[in-house]
mmCIF file of C-alpha atoms in Angstrom:
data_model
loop_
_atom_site.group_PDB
_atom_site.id
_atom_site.type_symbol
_atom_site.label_atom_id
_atom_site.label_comp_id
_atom_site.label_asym_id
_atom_site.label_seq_id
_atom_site.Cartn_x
_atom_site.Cartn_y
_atom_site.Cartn_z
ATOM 1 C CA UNK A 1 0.598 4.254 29.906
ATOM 2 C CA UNK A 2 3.285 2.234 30.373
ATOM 3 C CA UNK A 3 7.179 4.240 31.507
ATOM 4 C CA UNK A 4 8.822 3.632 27.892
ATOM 5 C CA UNK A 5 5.331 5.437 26.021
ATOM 6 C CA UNK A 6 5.427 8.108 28.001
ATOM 7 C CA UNK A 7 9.427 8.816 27.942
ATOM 8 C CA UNK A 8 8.469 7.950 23.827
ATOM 9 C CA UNK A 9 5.550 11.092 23.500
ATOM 10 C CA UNK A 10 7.974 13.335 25.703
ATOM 11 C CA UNK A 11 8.932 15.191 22.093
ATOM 12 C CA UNK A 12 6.615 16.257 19.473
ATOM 13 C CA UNK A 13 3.961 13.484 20.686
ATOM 14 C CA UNK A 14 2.719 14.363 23.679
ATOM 15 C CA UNK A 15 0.713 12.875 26.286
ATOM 16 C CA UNK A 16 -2.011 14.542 25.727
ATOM 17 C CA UNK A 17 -2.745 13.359 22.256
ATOM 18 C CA UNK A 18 -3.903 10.015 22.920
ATOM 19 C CA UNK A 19 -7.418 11.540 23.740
ATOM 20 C CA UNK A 20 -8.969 10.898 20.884
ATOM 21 C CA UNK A 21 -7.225 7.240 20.752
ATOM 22 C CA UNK A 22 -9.184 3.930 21.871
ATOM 23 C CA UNK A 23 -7.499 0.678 23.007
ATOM 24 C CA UNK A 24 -7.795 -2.509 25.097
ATOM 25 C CA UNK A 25 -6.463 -4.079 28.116
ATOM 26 C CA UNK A 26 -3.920 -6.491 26.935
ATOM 27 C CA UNK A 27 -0.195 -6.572 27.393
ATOM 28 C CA UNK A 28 2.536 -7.283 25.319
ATOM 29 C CA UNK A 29 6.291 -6.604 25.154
ATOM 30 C CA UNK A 30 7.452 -4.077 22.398
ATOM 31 C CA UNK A 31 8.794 -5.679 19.331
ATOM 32 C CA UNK A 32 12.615 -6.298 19.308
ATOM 33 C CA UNK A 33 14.694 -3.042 18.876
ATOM 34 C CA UNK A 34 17.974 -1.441 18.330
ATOM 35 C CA UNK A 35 19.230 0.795 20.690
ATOM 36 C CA UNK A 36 20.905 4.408 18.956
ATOM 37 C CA UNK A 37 24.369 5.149 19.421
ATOM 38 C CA UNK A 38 23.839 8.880 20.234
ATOM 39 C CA UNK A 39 22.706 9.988 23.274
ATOM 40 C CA UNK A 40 19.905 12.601 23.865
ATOM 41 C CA UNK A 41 17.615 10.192 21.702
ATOM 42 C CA UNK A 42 15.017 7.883 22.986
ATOM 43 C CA UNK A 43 16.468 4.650 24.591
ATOM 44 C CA UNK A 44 14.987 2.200 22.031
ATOM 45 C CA UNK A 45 14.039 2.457 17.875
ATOM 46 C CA UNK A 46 11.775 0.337 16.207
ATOM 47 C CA UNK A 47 10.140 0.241 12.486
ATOM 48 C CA UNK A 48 6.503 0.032 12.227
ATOM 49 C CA UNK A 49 4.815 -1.534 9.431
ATOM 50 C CA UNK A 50 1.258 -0.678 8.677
ATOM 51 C CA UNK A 51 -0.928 -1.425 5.638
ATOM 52 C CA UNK A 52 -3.288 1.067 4.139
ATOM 53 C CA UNK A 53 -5.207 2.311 1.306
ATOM 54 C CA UNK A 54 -3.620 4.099 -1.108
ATOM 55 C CA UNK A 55 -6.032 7.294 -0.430
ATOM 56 C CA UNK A 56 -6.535 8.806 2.242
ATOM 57 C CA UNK A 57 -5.223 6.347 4.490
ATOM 58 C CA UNK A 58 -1.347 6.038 3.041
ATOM 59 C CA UNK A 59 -1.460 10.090 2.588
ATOM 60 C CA UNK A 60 -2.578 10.645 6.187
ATOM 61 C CA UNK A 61 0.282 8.184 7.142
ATOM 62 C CA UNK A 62 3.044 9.957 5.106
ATOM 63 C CA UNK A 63 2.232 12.797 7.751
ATOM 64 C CA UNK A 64 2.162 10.472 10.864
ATOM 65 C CA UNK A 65 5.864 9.147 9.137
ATOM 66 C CA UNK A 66 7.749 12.644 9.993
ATOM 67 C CA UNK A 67 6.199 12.795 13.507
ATOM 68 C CA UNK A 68 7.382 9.256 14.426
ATOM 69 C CA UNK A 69 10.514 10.040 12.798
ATOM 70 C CA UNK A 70 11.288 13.049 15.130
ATOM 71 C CA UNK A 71 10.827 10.370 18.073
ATOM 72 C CA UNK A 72 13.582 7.826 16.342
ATOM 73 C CA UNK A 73 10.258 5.476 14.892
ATOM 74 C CA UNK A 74 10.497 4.360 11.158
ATOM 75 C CA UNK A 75 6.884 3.965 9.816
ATOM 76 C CA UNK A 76 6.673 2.048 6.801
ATOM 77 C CA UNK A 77 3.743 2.217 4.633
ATOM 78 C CA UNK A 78 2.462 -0.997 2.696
ATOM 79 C CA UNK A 79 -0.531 -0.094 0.271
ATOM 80 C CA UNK A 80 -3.426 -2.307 -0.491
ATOM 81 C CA UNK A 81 -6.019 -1.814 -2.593
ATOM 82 C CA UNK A 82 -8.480 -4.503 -1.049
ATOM 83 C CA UNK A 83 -10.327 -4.709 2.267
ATOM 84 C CA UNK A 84 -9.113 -8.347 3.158
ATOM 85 C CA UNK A 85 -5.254 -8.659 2.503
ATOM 86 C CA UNK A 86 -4.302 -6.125 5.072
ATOM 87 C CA UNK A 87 -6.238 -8.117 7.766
ATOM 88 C CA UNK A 88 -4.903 -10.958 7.471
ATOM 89 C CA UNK A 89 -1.076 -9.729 7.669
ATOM 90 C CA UNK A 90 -2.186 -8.434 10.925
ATOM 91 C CA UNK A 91 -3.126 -12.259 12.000
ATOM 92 C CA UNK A 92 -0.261 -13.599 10.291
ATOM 93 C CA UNK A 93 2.018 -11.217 11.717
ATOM 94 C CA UNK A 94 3.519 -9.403 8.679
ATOM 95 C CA UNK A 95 1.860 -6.196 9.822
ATOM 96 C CA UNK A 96 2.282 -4.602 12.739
ATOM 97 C CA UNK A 97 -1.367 -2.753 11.999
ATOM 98 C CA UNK A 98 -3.141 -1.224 9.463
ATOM 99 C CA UNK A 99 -5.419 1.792 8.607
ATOM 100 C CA UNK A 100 -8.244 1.481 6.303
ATOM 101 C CA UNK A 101 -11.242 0.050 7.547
ATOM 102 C CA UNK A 102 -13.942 1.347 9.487
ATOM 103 C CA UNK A 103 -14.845 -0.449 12.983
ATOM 104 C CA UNK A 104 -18.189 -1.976 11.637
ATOM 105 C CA UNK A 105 -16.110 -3.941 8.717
ATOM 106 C CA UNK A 106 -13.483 -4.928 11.313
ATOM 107 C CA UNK A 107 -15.794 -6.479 13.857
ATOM 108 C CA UNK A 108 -17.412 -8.444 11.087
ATOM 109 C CA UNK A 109 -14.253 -9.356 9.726
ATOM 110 C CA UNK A 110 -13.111 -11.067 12.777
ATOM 111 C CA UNK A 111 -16.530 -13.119 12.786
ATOM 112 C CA UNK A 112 -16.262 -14.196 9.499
ATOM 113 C CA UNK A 113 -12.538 -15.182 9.166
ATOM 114 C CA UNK A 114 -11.920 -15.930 12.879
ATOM 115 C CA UNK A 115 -9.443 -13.015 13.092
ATOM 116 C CA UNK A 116 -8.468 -11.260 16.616
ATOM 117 C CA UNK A 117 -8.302 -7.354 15.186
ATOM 118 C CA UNK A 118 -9.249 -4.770 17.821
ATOM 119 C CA UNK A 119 -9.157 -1.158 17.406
ATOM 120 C CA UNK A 120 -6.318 0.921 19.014
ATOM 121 C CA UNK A 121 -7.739 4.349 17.445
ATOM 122 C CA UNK A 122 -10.659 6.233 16.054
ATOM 123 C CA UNK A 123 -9.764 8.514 13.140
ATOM 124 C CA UNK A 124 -11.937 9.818 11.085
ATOM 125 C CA UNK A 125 -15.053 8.875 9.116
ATOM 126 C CA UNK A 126 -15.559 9.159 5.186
ATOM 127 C CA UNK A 127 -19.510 9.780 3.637
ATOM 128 C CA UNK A 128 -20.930 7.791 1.533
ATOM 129 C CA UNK A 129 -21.809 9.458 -1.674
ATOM 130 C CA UNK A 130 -23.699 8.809 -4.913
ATOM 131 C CA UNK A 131 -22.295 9.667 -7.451
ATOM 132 C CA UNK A 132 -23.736 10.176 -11.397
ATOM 133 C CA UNK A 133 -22.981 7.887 -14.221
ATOM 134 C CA UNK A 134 -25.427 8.302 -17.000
ATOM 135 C CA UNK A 135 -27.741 10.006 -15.349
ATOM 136 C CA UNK A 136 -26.902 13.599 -13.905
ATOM 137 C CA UNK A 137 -29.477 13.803 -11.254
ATOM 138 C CA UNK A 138 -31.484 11.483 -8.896
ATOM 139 C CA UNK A 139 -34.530 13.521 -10.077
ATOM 140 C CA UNK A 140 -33.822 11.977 -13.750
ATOM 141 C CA UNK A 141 -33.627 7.902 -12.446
ATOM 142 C CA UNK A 142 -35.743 6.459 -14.839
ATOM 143 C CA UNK A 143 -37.558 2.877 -14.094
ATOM 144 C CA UNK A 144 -35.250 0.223 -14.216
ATOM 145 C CA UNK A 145 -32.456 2.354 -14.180
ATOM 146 C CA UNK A 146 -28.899 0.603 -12.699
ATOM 147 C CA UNK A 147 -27.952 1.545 -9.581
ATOM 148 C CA UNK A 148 -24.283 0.495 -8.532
ATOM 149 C CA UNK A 149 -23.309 -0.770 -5.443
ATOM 150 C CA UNK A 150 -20.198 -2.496 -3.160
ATOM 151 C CA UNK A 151 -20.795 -6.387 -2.968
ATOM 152 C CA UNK A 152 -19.328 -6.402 0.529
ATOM 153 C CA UNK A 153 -21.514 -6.908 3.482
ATOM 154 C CA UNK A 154 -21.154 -3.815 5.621
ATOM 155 C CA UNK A 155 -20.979 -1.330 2.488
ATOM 156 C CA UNK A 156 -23.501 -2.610 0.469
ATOM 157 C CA UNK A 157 -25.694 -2.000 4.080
ATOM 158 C CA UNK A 158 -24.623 1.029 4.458
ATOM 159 C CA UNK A 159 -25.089 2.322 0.448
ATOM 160 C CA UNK A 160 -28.698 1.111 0.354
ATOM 161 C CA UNK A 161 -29.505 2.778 3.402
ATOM 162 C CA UNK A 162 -28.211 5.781 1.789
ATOM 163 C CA UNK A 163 -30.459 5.433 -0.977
ATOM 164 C CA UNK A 164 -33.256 5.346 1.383
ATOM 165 C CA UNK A 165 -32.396 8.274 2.583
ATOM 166 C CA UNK A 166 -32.889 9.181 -0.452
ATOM 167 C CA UNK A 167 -36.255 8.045 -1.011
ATOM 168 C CA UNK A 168 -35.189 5.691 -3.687
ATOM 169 C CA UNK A 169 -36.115 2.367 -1.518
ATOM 170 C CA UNK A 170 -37.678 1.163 1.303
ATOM 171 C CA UNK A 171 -35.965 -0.958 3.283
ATOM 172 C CA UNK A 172 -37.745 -3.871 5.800
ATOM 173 C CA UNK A 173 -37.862 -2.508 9.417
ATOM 174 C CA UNK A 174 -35.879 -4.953 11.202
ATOM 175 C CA UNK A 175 -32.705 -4.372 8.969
ATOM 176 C CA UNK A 176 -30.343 -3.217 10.818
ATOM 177 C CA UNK A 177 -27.087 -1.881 9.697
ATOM 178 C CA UNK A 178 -26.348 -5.110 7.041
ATOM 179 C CA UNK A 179 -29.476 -4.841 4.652
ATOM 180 C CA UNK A 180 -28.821 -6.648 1.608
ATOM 181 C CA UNK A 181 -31.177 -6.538 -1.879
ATOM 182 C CA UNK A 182 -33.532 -8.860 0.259
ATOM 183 C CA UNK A 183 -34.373 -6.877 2.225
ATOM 184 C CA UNK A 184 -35.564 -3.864 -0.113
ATOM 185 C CA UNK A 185 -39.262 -4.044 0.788
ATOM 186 C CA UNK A 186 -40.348 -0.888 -1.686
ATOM 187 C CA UNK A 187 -38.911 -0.297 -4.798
ATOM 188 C CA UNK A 188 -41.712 1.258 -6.961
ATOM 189 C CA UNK A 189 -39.413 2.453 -9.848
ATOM 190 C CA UNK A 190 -37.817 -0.943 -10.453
ATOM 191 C CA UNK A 191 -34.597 -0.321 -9.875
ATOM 192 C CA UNK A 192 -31.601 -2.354 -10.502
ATOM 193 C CA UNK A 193 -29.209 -2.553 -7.590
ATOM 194 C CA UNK A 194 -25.647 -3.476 -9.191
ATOM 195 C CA UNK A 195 -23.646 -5.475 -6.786
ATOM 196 C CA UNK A 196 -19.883 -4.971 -7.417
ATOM 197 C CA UNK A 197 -16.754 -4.690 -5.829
ATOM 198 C CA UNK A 198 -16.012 -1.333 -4.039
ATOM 199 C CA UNK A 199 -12.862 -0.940 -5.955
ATOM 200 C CA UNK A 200 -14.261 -1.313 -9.142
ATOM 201 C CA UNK A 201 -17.261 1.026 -9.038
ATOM 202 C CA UNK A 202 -15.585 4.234 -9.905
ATOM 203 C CA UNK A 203 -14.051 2.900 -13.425
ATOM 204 C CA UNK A 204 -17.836 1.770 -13.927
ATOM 205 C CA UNK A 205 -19.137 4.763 -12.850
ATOM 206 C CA UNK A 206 -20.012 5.306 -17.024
ATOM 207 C CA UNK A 207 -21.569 2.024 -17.524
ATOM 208 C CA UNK A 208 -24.565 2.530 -14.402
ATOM 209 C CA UNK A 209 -27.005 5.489 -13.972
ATOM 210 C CA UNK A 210 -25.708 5.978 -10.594
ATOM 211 C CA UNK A 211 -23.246 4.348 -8.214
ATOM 212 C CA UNK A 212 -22.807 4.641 -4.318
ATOM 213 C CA UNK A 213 -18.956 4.808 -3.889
ATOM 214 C CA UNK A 214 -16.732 4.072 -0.778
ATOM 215 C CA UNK A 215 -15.414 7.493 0.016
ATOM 216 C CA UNK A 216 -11.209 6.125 0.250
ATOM 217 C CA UNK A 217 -12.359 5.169 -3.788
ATOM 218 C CA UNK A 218 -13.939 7.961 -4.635
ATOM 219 C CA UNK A 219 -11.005 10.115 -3.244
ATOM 220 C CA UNK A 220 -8.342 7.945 -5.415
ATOM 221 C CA UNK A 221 -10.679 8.382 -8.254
ATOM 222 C CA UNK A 222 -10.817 12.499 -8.085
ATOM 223 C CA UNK A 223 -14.326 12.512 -7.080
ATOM 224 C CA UNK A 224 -15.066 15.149 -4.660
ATOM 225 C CA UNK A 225 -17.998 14.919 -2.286
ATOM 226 C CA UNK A 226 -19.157 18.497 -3.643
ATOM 227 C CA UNK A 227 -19.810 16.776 -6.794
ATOM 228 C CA UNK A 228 -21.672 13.772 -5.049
ATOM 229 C CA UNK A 229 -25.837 13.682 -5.559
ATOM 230 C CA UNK A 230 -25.880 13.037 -2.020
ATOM 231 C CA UNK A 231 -24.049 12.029 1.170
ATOM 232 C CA UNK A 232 -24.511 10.441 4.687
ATOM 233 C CA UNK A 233 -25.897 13.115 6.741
ATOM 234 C CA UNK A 234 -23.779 14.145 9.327
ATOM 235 C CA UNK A 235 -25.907 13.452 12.525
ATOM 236 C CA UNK A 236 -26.444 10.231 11.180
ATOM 237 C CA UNK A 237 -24.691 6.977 11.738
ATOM 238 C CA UNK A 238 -22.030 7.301 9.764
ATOM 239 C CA UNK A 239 -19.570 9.097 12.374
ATOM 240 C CA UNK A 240 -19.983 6.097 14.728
ATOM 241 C CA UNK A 241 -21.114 2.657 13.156
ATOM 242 C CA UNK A 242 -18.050 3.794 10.191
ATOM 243 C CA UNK A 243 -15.670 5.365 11.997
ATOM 244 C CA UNK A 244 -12.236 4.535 10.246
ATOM 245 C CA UNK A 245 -9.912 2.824 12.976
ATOM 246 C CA UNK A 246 -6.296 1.892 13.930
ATOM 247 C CA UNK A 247 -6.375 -1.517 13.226
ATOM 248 C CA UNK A 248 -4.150 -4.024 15.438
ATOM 249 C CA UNK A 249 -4.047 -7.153 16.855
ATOM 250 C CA UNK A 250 -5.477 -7.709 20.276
ATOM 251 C CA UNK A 251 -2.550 -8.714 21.696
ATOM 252 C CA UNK A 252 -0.779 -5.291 20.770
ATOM 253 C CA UNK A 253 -3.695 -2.970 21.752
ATOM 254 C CA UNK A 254 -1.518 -2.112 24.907
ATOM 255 C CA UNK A 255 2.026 -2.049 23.055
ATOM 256 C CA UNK A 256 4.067 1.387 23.300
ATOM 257 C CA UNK A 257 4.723 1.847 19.821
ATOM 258 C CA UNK A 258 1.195 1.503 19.090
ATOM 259 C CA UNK A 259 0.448 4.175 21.681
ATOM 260 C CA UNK A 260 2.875 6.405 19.869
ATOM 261 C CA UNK A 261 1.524 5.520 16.193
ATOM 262 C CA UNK A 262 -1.940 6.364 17.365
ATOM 263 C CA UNK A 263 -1.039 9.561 19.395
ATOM 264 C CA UNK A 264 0.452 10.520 15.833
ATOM 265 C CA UNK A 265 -2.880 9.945 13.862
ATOM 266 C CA UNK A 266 -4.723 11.643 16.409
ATOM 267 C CA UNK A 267 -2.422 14.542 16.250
ATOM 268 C CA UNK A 268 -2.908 18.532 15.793
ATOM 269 C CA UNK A 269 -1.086 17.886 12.716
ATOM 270 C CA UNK A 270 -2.670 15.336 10.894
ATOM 271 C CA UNK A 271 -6.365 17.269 11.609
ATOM 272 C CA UNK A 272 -5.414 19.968 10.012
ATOM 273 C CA UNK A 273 -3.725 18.156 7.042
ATOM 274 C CA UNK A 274 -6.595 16.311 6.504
ATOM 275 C CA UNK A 275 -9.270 19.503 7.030
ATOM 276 C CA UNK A 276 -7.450 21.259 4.524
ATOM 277 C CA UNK A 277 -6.567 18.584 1.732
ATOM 278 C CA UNK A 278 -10.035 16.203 1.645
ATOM 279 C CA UNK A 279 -12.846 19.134 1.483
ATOM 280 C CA UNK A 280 -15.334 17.056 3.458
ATOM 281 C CA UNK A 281 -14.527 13.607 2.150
ATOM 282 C CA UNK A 282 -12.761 12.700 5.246
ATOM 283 C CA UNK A 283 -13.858 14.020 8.632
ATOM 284 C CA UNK A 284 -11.888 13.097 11.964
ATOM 285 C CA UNK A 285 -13.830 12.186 15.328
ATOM 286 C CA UNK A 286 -11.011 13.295 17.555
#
């Protein structure tokens, strides 16, 4: 770590803290600062902006805010609630980085849009669940019955494989981690898969049988995964292939302040804020 990071974490941050934080090899200088006219504080200040969902991400950030404050760092929080915004004020350079995604989405993102995101921390992971609309059970799917969705490419992968899990479908071998409705092989009970976007499938949650819901929207909804039909199992892939991430550019993978920002979301503190306010719908990695 580079002199001015480690002077930076000297406080409340500490060096030690960037364990559970990933990054890459580039190098950048910091962004322009202000230096404070007291002494005792650290030789430099600089405000952070970083775009996030409005739950958990942005509440997980209003923690990281007071422990970059105590090292003279204003974080400020810009919410979004869509999955492609936010990445492209990282390319465009009105964010310095943003929290929201997990690493699967990113890496596709930057294939299909030509972006340069990299990820500068693992965080946490949130299940998938299913959730009931009209029907209370998965026992109780009739034929035909609806079966919502998210339209994008890594989610909608990631909710049908949860519903074979389930033993609703069978999916082709070769899928991978990207089926779409093409490549439902089985599907003896007719069932109609709903594609929609992730945002919108909690308010049309009453309108399907069932619905497989992003866990950030089913938090900012009041679902709770105790009330789910059924979530990603924990040994599964979920930890891994959707681990939510730091998001940055490449170029600032290797930048001090993004050292301290993702020391401070891999912090003591934000663990236990999140263990004790998401019961189980978000789950850190670090």
């Amino acid at each position: 770590m580079k002199k001015f990071a480690s002077l930076l974490l000297s406080g409340a941050l500490t060096v030690g803290l960037l364990a559970g934080c990933g990054g890459g090899s580039a190098n950048t200088p910091a962004p322009e600062t202000t230096a404070p006219a007291e002494s005792g504080t650290p030789a430099e200040t600089v405000t952070l902006k970083v775009g996030a969902s409005p739950a958990p991400h942005a509440e997980i950030l209003e923690v990281v805010k007071d422990l970059l404050a105590e090292e003279g760092i204003t974080l400020e929080i810009v919410e979004f609630d869509d999955y492609i915004l936010p990445n492209q004020a990282i390319e465009d350079g009105s964010l310095d980085a943003n929290y929201f995604q997990h690493i699967t989405y990113m890496n596709n993102f930057n294939v299909e849009y030509g972006t340069h995101l990299a990820s500068a921390a693992e965080v946490h992971y949130e299940p998938f669940g299913i959730y009931a609309g009209k029907t209370a059970s998965l026992e109780e799917l009739a034929d035909g019955a609806q079966i919502a969705v998210p339209n994008d490419t890594t989610n909608e992968g990631r909710a049908l494989l949860l519903l074979q899990e389930q033993g609703l479908i069978t999916l082709a071998e070769d899928c991978g981690l990207e089926p779409t409705k093409d490549d439902i092989a089985e599907n003896p009970h007719n069932y109609e898969i709903v594609e929609l976007e992730a945002k919108l499938l909690p308010t049309t949650l009453q309108d399907v049988d069932i619905a497989v819901i992003n866990g950030n929207y089913a938090i900012d909804a009041g679902l709770k995964v105790s009330d789910a039909l059924a979530i990603e199992a924990a040994d599964g892939t979920a930890a891994t292939a959707y681990v939510n991430v730091l998001a940055v550019s490449e170029d600032r993978v290797d930048d001090p302040y993004i050292d301290a920002l993702a020391a401070a979301l891999c912090s003591q503190e934000v663990k236990d804020f999140i263990d004790t306010t998401y019961e189980g719908a978000v789950v850190t990695v670090f």
